[in-house]
CSV table of C-alpha atoms and ligand atoms in Angstrom, one decimal:
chain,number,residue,atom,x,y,z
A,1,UNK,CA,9.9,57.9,-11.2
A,2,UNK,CA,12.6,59.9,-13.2
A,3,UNK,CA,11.3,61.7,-16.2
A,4,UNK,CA,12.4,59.3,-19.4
A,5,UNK,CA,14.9,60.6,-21.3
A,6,UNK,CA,14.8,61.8,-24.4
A,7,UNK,CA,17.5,62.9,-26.5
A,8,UNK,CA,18.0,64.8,-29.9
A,9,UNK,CA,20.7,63.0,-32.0
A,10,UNK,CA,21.1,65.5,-34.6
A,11,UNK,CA,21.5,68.2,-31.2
A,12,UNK,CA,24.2,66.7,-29.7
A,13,UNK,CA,26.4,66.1,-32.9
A,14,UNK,CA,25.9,70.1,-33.3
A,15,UNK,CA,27.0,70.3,-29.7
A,16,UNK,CA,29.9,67.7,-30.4
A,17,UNK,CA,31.1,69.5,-33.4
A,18,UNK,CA,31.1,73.4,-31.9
A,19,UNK,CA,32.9,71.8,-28.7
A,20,UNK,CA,35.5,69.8,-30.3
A,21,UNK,CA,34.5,66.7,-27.5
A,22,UNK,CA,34.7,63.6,-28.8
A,23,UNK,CA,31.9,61.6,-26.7
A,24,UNK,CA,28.8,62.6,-25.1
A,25,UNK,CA,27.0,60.3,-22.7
A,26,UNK,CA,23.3,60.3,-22.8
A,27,UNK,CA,23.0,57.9,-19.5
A,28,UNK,CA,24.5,55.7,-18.0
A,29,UNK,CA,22.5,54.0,-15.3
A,30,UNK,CA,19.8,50.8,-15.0
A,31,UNK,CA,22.0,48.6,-16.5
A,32,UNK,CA,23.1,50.7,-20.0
A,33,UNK,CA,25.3,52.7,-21.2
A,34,UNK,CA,24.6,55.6,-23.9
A,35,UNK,CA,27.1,57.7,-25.9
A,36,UNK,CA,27.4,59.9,-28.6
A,37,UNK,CA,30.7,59.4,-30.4
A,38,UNK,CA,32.8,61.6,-33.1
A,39,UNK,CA,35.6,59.6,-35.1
A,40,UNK,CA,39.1,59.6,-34.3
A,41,UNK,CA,41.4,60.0,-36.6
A,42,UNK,CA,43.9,58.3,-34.9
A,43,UNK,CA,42.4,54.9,-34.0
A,44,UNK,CA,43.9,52.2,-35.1
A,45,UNK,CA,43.7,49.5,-31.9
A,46,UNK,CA,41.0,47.2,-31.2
A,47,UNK,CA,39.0,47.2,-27.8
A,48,UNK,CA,37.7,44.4,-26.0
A,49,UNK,CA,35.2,44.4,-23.5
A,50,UNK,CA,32.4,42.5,-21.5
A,51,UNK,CA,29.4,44.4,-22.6
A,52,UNK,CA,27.7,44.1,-26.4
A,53,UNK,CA,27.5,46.9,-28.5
A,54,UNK,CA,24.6,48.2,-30.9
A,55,UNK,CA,26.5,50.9,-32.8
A,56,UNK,CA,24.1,53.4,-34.6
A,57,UNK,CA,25.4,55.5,-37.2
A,58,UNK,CA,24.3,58.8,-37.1
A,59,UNK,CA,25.8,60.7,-39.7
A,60,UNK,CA,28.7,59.7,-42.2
A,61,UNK,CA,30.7,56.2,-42.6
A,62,UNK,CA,32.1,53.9,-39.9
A,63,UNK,CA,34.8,50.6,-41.4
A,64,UNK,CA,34.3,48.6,-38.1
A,65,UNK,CA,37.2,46.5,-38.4
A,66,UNK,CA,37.2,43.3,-36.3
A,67,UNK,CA,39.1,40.5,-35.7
A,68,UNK,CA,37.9,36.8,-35.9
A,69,UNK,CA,38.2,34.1,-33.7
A,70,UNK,CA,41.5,32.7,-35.6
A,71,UNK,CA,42.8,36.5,-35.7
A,72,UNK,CA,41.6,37.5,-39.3
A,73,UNK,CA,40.3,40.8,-39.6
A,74,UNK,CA,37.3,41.9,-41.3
A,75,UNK,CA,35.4,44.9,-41.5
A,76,UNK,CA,31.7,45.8,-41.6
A,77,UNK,CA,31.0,49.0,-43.2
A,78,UNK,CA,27.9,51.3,-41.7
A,79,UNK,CA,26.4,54.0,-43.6
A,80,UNK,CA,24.0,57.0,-41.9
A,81,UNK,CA,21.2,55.3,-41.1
A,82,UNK,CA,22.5,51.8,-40.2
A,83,UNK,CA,22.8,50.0,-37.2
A,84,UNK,CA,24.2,46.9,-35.9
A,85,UNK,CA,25.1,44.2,-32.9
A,86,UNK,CA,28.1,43.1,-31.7
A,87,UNK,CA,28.7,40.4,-29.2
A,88,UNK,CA,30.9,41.1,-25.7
A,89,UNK,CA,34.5,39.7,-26.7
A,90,UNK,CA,35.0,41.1,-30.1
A,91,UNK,CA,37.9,43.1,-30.9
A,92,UNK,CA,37.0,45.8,-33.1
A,93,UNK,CA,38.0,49.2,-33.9
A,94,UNK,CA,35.6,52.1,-35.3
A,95,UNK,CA,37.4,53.8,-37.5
A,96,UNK,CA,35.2,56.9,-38.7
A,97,UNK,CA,36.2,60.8,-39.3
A,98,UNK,CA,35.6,63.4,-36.8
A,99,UNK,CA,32.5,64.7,-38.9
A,100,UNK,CA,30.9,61.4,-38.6
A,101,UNK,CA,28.6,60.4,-35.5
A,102,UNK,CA,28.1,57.1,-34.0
A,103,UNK,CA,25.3,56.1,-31.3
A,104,UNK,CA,26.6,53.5,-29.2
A,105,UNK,CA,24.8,51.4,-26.5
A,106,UNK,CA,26.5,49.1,-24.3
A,107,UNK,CA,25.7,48.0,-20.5
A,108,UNK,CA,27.0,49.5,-17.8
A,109,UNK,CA,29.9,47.1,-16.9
A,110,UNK,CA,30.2,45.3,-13.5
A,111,UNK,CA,32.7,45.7,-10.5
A,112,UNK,CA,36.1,43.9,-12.2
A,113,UNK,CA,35.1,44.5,-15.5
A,114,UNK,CA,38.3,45.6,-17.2
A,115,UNK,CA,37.8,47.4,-20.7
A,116,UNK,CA,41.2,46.3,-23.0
A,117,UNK,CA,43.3,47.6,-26.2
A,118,UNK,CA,45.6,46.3,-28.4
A,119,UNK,CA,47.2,47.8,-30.7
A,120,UNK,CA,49.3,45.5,-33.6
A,121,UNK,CA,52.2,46.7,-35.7
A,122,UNK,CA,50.8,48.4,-39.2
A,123,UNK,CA,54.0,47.1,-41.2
A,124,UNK,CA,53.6,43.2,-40.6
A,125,UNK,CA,50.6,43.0,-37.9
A,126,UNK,CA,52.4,41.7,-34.8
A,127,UNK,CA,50.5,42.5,-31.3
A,128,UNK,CA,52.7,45.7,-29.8
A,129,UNK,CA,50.7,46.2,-26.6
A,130,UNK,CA,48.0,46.3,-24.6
A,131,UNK,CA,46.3,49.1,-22.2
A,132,UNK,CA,43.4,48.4,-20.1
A,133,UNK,CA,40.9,50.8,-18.4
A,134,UNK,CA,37.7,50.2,-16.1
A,135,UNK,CA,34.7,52.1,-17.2
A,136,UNK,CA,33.5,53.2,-14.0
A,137,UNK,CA,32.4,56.4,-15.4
A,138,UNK,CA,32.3,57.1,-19.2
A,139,UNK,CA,32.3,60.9,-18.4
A,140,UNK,CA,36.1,60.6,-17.1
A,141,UNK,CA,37.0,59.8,-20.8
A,142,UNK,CA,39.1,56.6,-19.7
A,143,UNK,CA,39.3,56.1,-23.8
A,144,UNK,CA,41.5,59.1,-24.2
A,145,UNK,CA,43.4,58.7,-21.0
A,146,UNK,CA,44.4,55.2,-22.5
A,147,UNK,CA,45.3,56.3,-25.9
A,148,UNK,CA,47.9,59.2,-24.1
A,149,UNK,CA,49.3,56.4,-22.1
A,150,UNK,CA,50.1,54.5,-25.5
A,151,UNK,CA,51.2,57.2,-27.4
A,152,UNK,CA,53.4,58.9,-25.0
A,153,UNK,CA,55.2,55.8,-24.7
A,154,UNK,CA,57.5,55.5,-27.8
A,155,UNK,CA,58.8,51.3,-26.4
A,156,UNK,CA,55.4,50.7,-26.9
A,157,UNK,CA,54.7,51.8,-30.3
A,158,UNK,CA,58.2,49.9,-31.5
A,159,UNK,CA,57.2,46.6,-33.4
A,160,UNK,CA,59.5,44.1,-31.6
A,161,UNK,CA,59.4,41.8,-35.2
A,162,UNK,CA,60.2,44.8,-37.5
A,163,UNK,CA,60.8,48.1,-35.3
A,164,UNK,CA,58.8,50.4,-37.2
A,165,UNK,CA,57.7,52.8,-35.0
A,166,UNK,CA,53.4,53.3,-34.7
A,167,UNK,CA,53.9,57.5,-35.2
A,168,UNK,CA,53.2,59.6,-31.8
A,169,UNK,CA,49.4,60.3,-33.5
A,170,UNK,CA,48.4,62.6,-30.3
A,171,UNK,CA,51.5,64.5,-31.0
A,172,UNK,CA,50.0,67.2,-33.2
A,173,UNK,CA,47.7,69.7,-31.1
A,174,UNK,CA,44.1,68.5,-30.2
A,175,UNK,CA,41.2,70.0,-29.0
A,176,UNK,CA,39.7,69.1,-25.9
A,177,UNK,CA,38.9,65.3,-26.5
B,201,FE2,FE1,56.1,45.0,-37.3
């Protein structure tokens, strides 16, 4: 048998912050999925996926915004030391600072399983576009490959309601991500 892991939160948000990486996967195997995450800034879409999530805050404030059933938005606010459970299916978007932490736990997702994004216009909240990514390894980042894609494609970002334009928020230099 493999040895059990075990990991030192407060360790890898040191080795997240000196890096400038944005995620850190603990494991994923047997079923789950484990990652260390730093805010974005620039997130502003909602993902859906297949998998639950059990989002442990680590250090600083998350708004998880999510969107009901009849498309209303809400958002549940986590503090260091709070956790909580989100069903598969839920649109939702962390939105924490890059000197905040998150722990996240999800399963591993099954062959076909196809992660989602949407993003919705920020003047008058009509749906601008969707990417979608399979999580066959969390290591490849697919999370920032799909934000590029989005934001490197200015028809994309153009409300077709009220044409304001979502600003290019990758366009200003990054570290490694
Ligand atoms: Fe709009």
């Amino acid at each position: 048998m493999k040895q059990l892991p075990v990991v030192d939160l407060e360790a890898i948000t040191r080795e997240l912050a000196e890096s400038g990486m944005r995620v850190k996967v603990l494991w994923q195997e047997g079923g789950s999925l484990a990652f260390v995450a730093r805010g974005r800034e620039y997130r502003s879409e909602f993902h859906i996926n297949a998998s639950d999530e059990v989002t442990y805050m680590i250090k600083g404030r998350m708004d998880l915004h999510y969107r009901t059933p009849d498309g209303k938005e809400e958002i549940a606010v986590l503090h260091a030391g709070s956790t909580n459970w989100m069903p598969p299916g839920v649109p939702h978007s962390p939105r924490f600072p890059p000197d905040a932490f998150a722990l996240i736990v999800e399963r591993e997702r099954q062959a076909g399983e196809i992660d989602k994004f949407h993003w919705y216009c920020q003047s008058c909240g009509t749906f601008l576009h969707e990417e979608t990514f399979v999580v066959s390894d969390y290591r490849a980042d697919p999370v920032s490959q799909a934000y590029r894609r989005f934001f490197d494609n200015e028809q994309a970002r153009t409300c077709k309601t009220c044409g304001t334009v979502m600003p290019n928020a990758m366009a200003a230099p990054q570290t490694a991500s």
